[in-house]
Amino acid sequence: MLFSIPEPGWWAIAIAATAFFMLGIRALPAGLDIPDDVRAEWAGRSGRGKRAFYVRTPLFAAGVLATSLLRPGPSSPMLFLFSVAFAAIPIAIFPVRGRMLRAYLAQRERPDTGEQPDAREQPGTRENSGTREQQPSAKDKPDRLAVAWIVAVLSVAILAAVLALMSSPYGSPA
């Protein structure tokens, strides 16, 4: 039975799920063909971001786990849902990480400056120091397949976890 694991075991599983999440997110770029200029840019700014990731994620996880202590009764169901959610995020992103990188690189090549062209100019072009530049016709849209995949995997994971919880003694109404 799913919830025959003692509560200290669920705490260990929740901590392991948090560690899996942190390692999984940091390992997502591994094996991707990242251009050297992008890799150098990421290396230059990743020191502070990496520290923030390794400090804020455990603090956030500790806050979420602390809420399971506030409610009366066993915290195993909350720890189970927490573990499923944290473990599902890197699993959902991993298969579409290449598509996400390509979309990021494409957006990086043609950034949206947010400037509005002058109304007197032709649509789609603007004057800039005597030269005409082509304006992007619309903002870059996220890769719909990647978004659909991530949403579907996370939805299925949470739905399966909730169904498992509802079929257990913890899910029956009191």
CSV table of C-alpha atoms in Angstrom, one decimal:
chain,number,residue,atom,x,y,z
A,1,MET,CA,0.0,0.0,0.0
A,2,LEU,CA,1.2,3.5,-0.9
A,3,PHE,CA,0.9,5.1,2.5
A,4,SER,CA,2.2,2.2,4.5
A,5,ILE,CA,5.6,4.1,4.5
A,6,PRO,CA,6.1,5.6,7.9
A,7,GLU,CA,6.0,9.4,8.2
A,8,PRO,CA,9.8,9.8,8.6
A,9,GLY,CA,10.2,7.9,5.3
A,10,TRP,CA,7.9,10.4,3.6
A,11,TRP,CA,10.0,13.3,4.9
A,12,ALA,CA,13.1,11.6,3.5
A,13,ILE,CA,11.3,11.1,0.1
A,14,ALA,CA,10.2,14.8,0.1
A,15,ILE,CA,13.8,15.9,0.8
A,16,ALA,CA,15.1,13.5,-1.9
A,17,ALA,CA,12.4,14.9,-4.4
A,18,THR,CA,13.7,18.4,-3.6
A,19,ALA,CA,17.3,17.3,-4.3
A,20,PHE,CA,16.2,15.5,-7.5
A,21,PHE,CA,14.4,18.7,-8.6
A,22,MET,CA,17.5,20.8,-8.0
A,23,LEU,CA,19.9,18.4,-9.7
A,24,GLY,CA,17.5,17.8,-12.5
A,25,ILE,CA,17.1,21.5,-13.3
A,26,ARG,CA,20.8,22.2,-13.1
A,27,ALA,CA,21.4,19.2,-15.5
A,28,LEU,CA,18.9,20.2,-18.2
A,29,PRO,CA,21.5,22.0,-20.4
A,30,ALA,CA,23.8,18.9,-20.3
A,31,GLY,CA,24.2,17.4,-23.7
A,32,LEU,CA,22.7,20.3,-25.6
A,33,ASP,CA,24.6,22.0,-28.4
A,34,ILE,CA,24.8,25.5,-26.9
A,35,PRO,CA,26.7,28.1,-28.9
A,36,ASP,CA,29.9,29.3,-27.3
A,37,ASP,CA,28.8,32.9,-27.0
A,38,VAL,CA,25.6,31.8,-25.1
A,39,ARG,CA,27.6,29.4,-22.9
A,40,ALA,CA,30.1,32.2,-22.1
A,41,GLU,CA,27.2,34.6,-21.3
A,42,TRP,CA,25.6,32.0,-19.0
A,43,ALA,CA,28.9,31.3,-17.3
A,44,GLY,CA,29.4,35.0,-16.7
A,45,ARG,CA,26.1,35.6,-15.0
A,46,SER,CA,25.4,32.2,-13.4
A,47,GLY,CA,27.4,32.7,-10.2
A,48,ARG,CA,24.8,34.8,-8.5
A,49,GLY,CA,21.9,33.0,-10.1
A,50,LYS,CA,23.3,29.6,-9.1
A,51,ARG,CA,23.7,30.7,-5.5
A,52,ALA,CA,20.2,32.1,-5.4
A,53,PHE,CA,18.9,28.8,-6.9
A,54,TYR,CA,20.6,26.7,-4.3
A,55,VAL,CA,19.5,29.0,-1.4
A,56,ARG,CA,15.9,29.9,-2.5
A,57,THR,CA,14.8,26.5,-3.6
A,58,PRO,CA,15.4,24.8,-0.3
A,59,LEU,CA,13.9,27.7,1.6
A,60,PHE,CA,10.8,27.6,-0.6
A,61,ALA,CA,10.6,23.8,-0.2
A,62,ALA,CA,11.1,24.1,3.6
A,63,GLY,CA,8.2,26.6,3.7
A,64,VAL,CA,5.9,24.3,1.7
A,65,LEU,CA,6.9,21.4,3.9
A,66,ALA,CA,6.4,23.4,7.0
A,67,THR,CA,2.7,24.0,6.0
A,68,SER,CA,2.2,20.2,6.3
A,69,LEU,CA,3.0,20.5,9.9
A,70,LEU,CA,0.3,23.1,10.5
A,71,ARG,CA,-2.6,21.0,9.6
A,72,PRO,CA,-3.8,18.3,12.0
A,73,GLY,CA,-3.4,14.7,11.2
A,74,PRO,CA,-0.7,12.9,9.4
A,75,SER,CA,1.5,14.9,6.9
A,76,SER,CA,2.1,11.9,4.6
A,77,PRO,CA,-0.5,12.9,2.0
A,78,MET,CA,1.0,16.4,1.8
A,79,LEU,CA,4.5,15.1,1.5
A,80,PHE,CA,3.4,12.7,-1.2
A,81,LEU,CA,1.9,15.5,-3.3
A,82,PHE,CA,4.9,17.6,-2.7
A,83,SER,CA,7.3,14.8,-3.8
A,84,VAL,CA,5.3,14.1,-7.0
A,85,ALA,CA,5.1,17.8,-7.9
A,86,PHE,CA,8.8,18.5,-7.4
A,87,ALA,CA,9.9,15.3,-9.1
A,88,ALA,CA,7.6,15.8,-12.1
A,89,ILE,CA,9.0,19.3,-13.1
A,90,PRO,CA,12.4,18.2,-14.4
A,91,ILE,CA,10.9,15.1,-15.9
A,92,ALA,CA,8.4,17.2,-17.8
A,93,ILE,CA,11.0,19.7,-19.1
A,94,PHE,CA,13.7,17.2,-20.1
A,95,PRO,CA,12.1,15.9,-23.4
A,96,VAL,CA,11.5,19.4,-24.7
A,97,ARG,CA,14.6,21.2,-23.5
A,98,GLY,CA,16.1,21.2,-27.0
A,99,ARG,CA,13.0,22.9,-28.4
A,100,MET,CA,13.1,25.4,-25.6
A,101,LEU,CA,16.7,26.2,-26.3
A,102,ARG,CA,16.0,26.7,-30.0
A,103,ALA,CA,13.2,29.1,-29.1
A,104,TYR,CA,15.4,31.0,-26.7
A,105,LEU,CA,18.2,31.3,-29.3
A,106,ALA,CA,15.7,32.5,-31.9
A,107,GLN,CA,14.3,35.1,-29.5
A,108,ARG,CA,17.8,36.1,-28.6
A,109,GLU,CA,18.7,36.8,-32.2
A,110,ARG,CA,15.7,39.1,-32.7
A,111,PRO,CA,14.9,40.7,-29.4
A,112,ASP,CA,11.8,42.7,-29.0
A,113,THR,CA,12.9,46.2,-28.0
A,114,GLY,CA,9.5,47.3,-27.0
A,115,GLU,CA,9.8,50.5,-29.0
A,116,GLN,CA,6.8,51.5,-31.0
A,117,PRO,CA,7.5,52.6,-34.6
A,118,ASP,CA,6.6,56.1,-35.5
A,119,ALA,CA,3.1,56.3,-37.0
A,120,ARG,CA,4.4,58.2,-40.0
A,121,GLU,CA,6.8,55.4,-41.0
A,122,GLN,CA,5.8,52.4,-43.0
A,123,PRO,CA,4.6,49.5,-41.0
A,124,GLY,CA,7.2,46.9,-40.5
A,125,THR,CA,10.2,49.3,-40.9
A,126,ARG,CA,11.8,52.2,-39.0
A,127,GLU,CA,14.4,54.7,-39.7
A,128,ASN,CA,17.6,54.3,-37.6
A,129,SER,CA,20.5,56.7,-38.3
A,130,GLY,CA,19.6,56.8,-41.9
A,131,THR,CA,19.2,53.1,-42.4
A,132,ARG,CA,16.0,51.1,-42.6
A,133,GLU,CA,15.7,48.1,-40.3
A,134,GLN,CA,13.0,45.4,-40.5
A,135,GLN,CA,10.8,45.3,-37.4
A,136,PRO,CA,9.5,42.0,-36.1
A,137,SER,CA,5.8,41.7,-37.1
A,138,ALA,CA,4.7,40.2,-33.9
A,139,LYS,CA,6.1,39.2,-30.5
A,140,ASP,CA,7.7,35.8,-30.3
A,141,LYS,CA,5.3,33.2,-29.2
A,142,PRO,CA,6.3,30.3,-27.0
A,143,ASP,CA,6.7,26.9,-28.6
A,144,ARG,CA,3.2,25.5,-28.3
A,145,LEU,CA,4.3,21.9,-28.4
A,146,ALA,CA,6.7,22.4,-25.6
A,147,VAL,CA,4.1,24.2,-23.5
A,148,ALA,CA,1.5,21.6,-24.2
A,149,TRP,CA,3.9,18.8,-23.3
A,150,ILE,CA,5.0,20.4,-20.0
A,151,VAL,CA,1.4,21.2,-19.0
A,152,ALA,CA,0.2,17.7,-20.0
A,153,VAL,CA,3.0,15.8,-18.1
A,154,LEU,CA,2.5,18.0,-15.0
A,155,SER,CA,-1.3,17.6,-15.1
A,156,VAL,CA,-1.1,13.9,-15.5
A,157,ALA,CA,1.4,13.6,-12.7
A,158,ILE,CA,-0.7,15.6,-10.3
A,159,LEU,CA,-4.0,14.0,-11.4
A,160,ALA,CA,-2.5,10.5,-10.8
A,161,ALA,CA,-1.2,11.6,-7.4
A,162,VAL,CA,-4.5,13.0,-6.4
A,163,LEU,CA,-6.3,9.8,-7.6
A,164,ALA,CA,-3.8,7.7,-5.6
A,165,LEU,CA,-4.4,9.9,-2.6
A,166,MET,CA,-8.2,9.7,-3.0
A,167,SER,CA,-8.1,5.9,-3.3
A,168,SER,CA,-6.2,5.6,0.0
A,169,PRO,CA,-7.7,5.8,3.5
A,170,TYR,CA,-6.3,9.4,3.7
A,171,GLY,CA,-8.5,10.5,0.8
A,172,SER,CA,-11.8,9.2,2.2
A,173,PRO,CA,-14.1,11.9,3.7
A,174,ALA,CA,-14.2,11.9,7.5
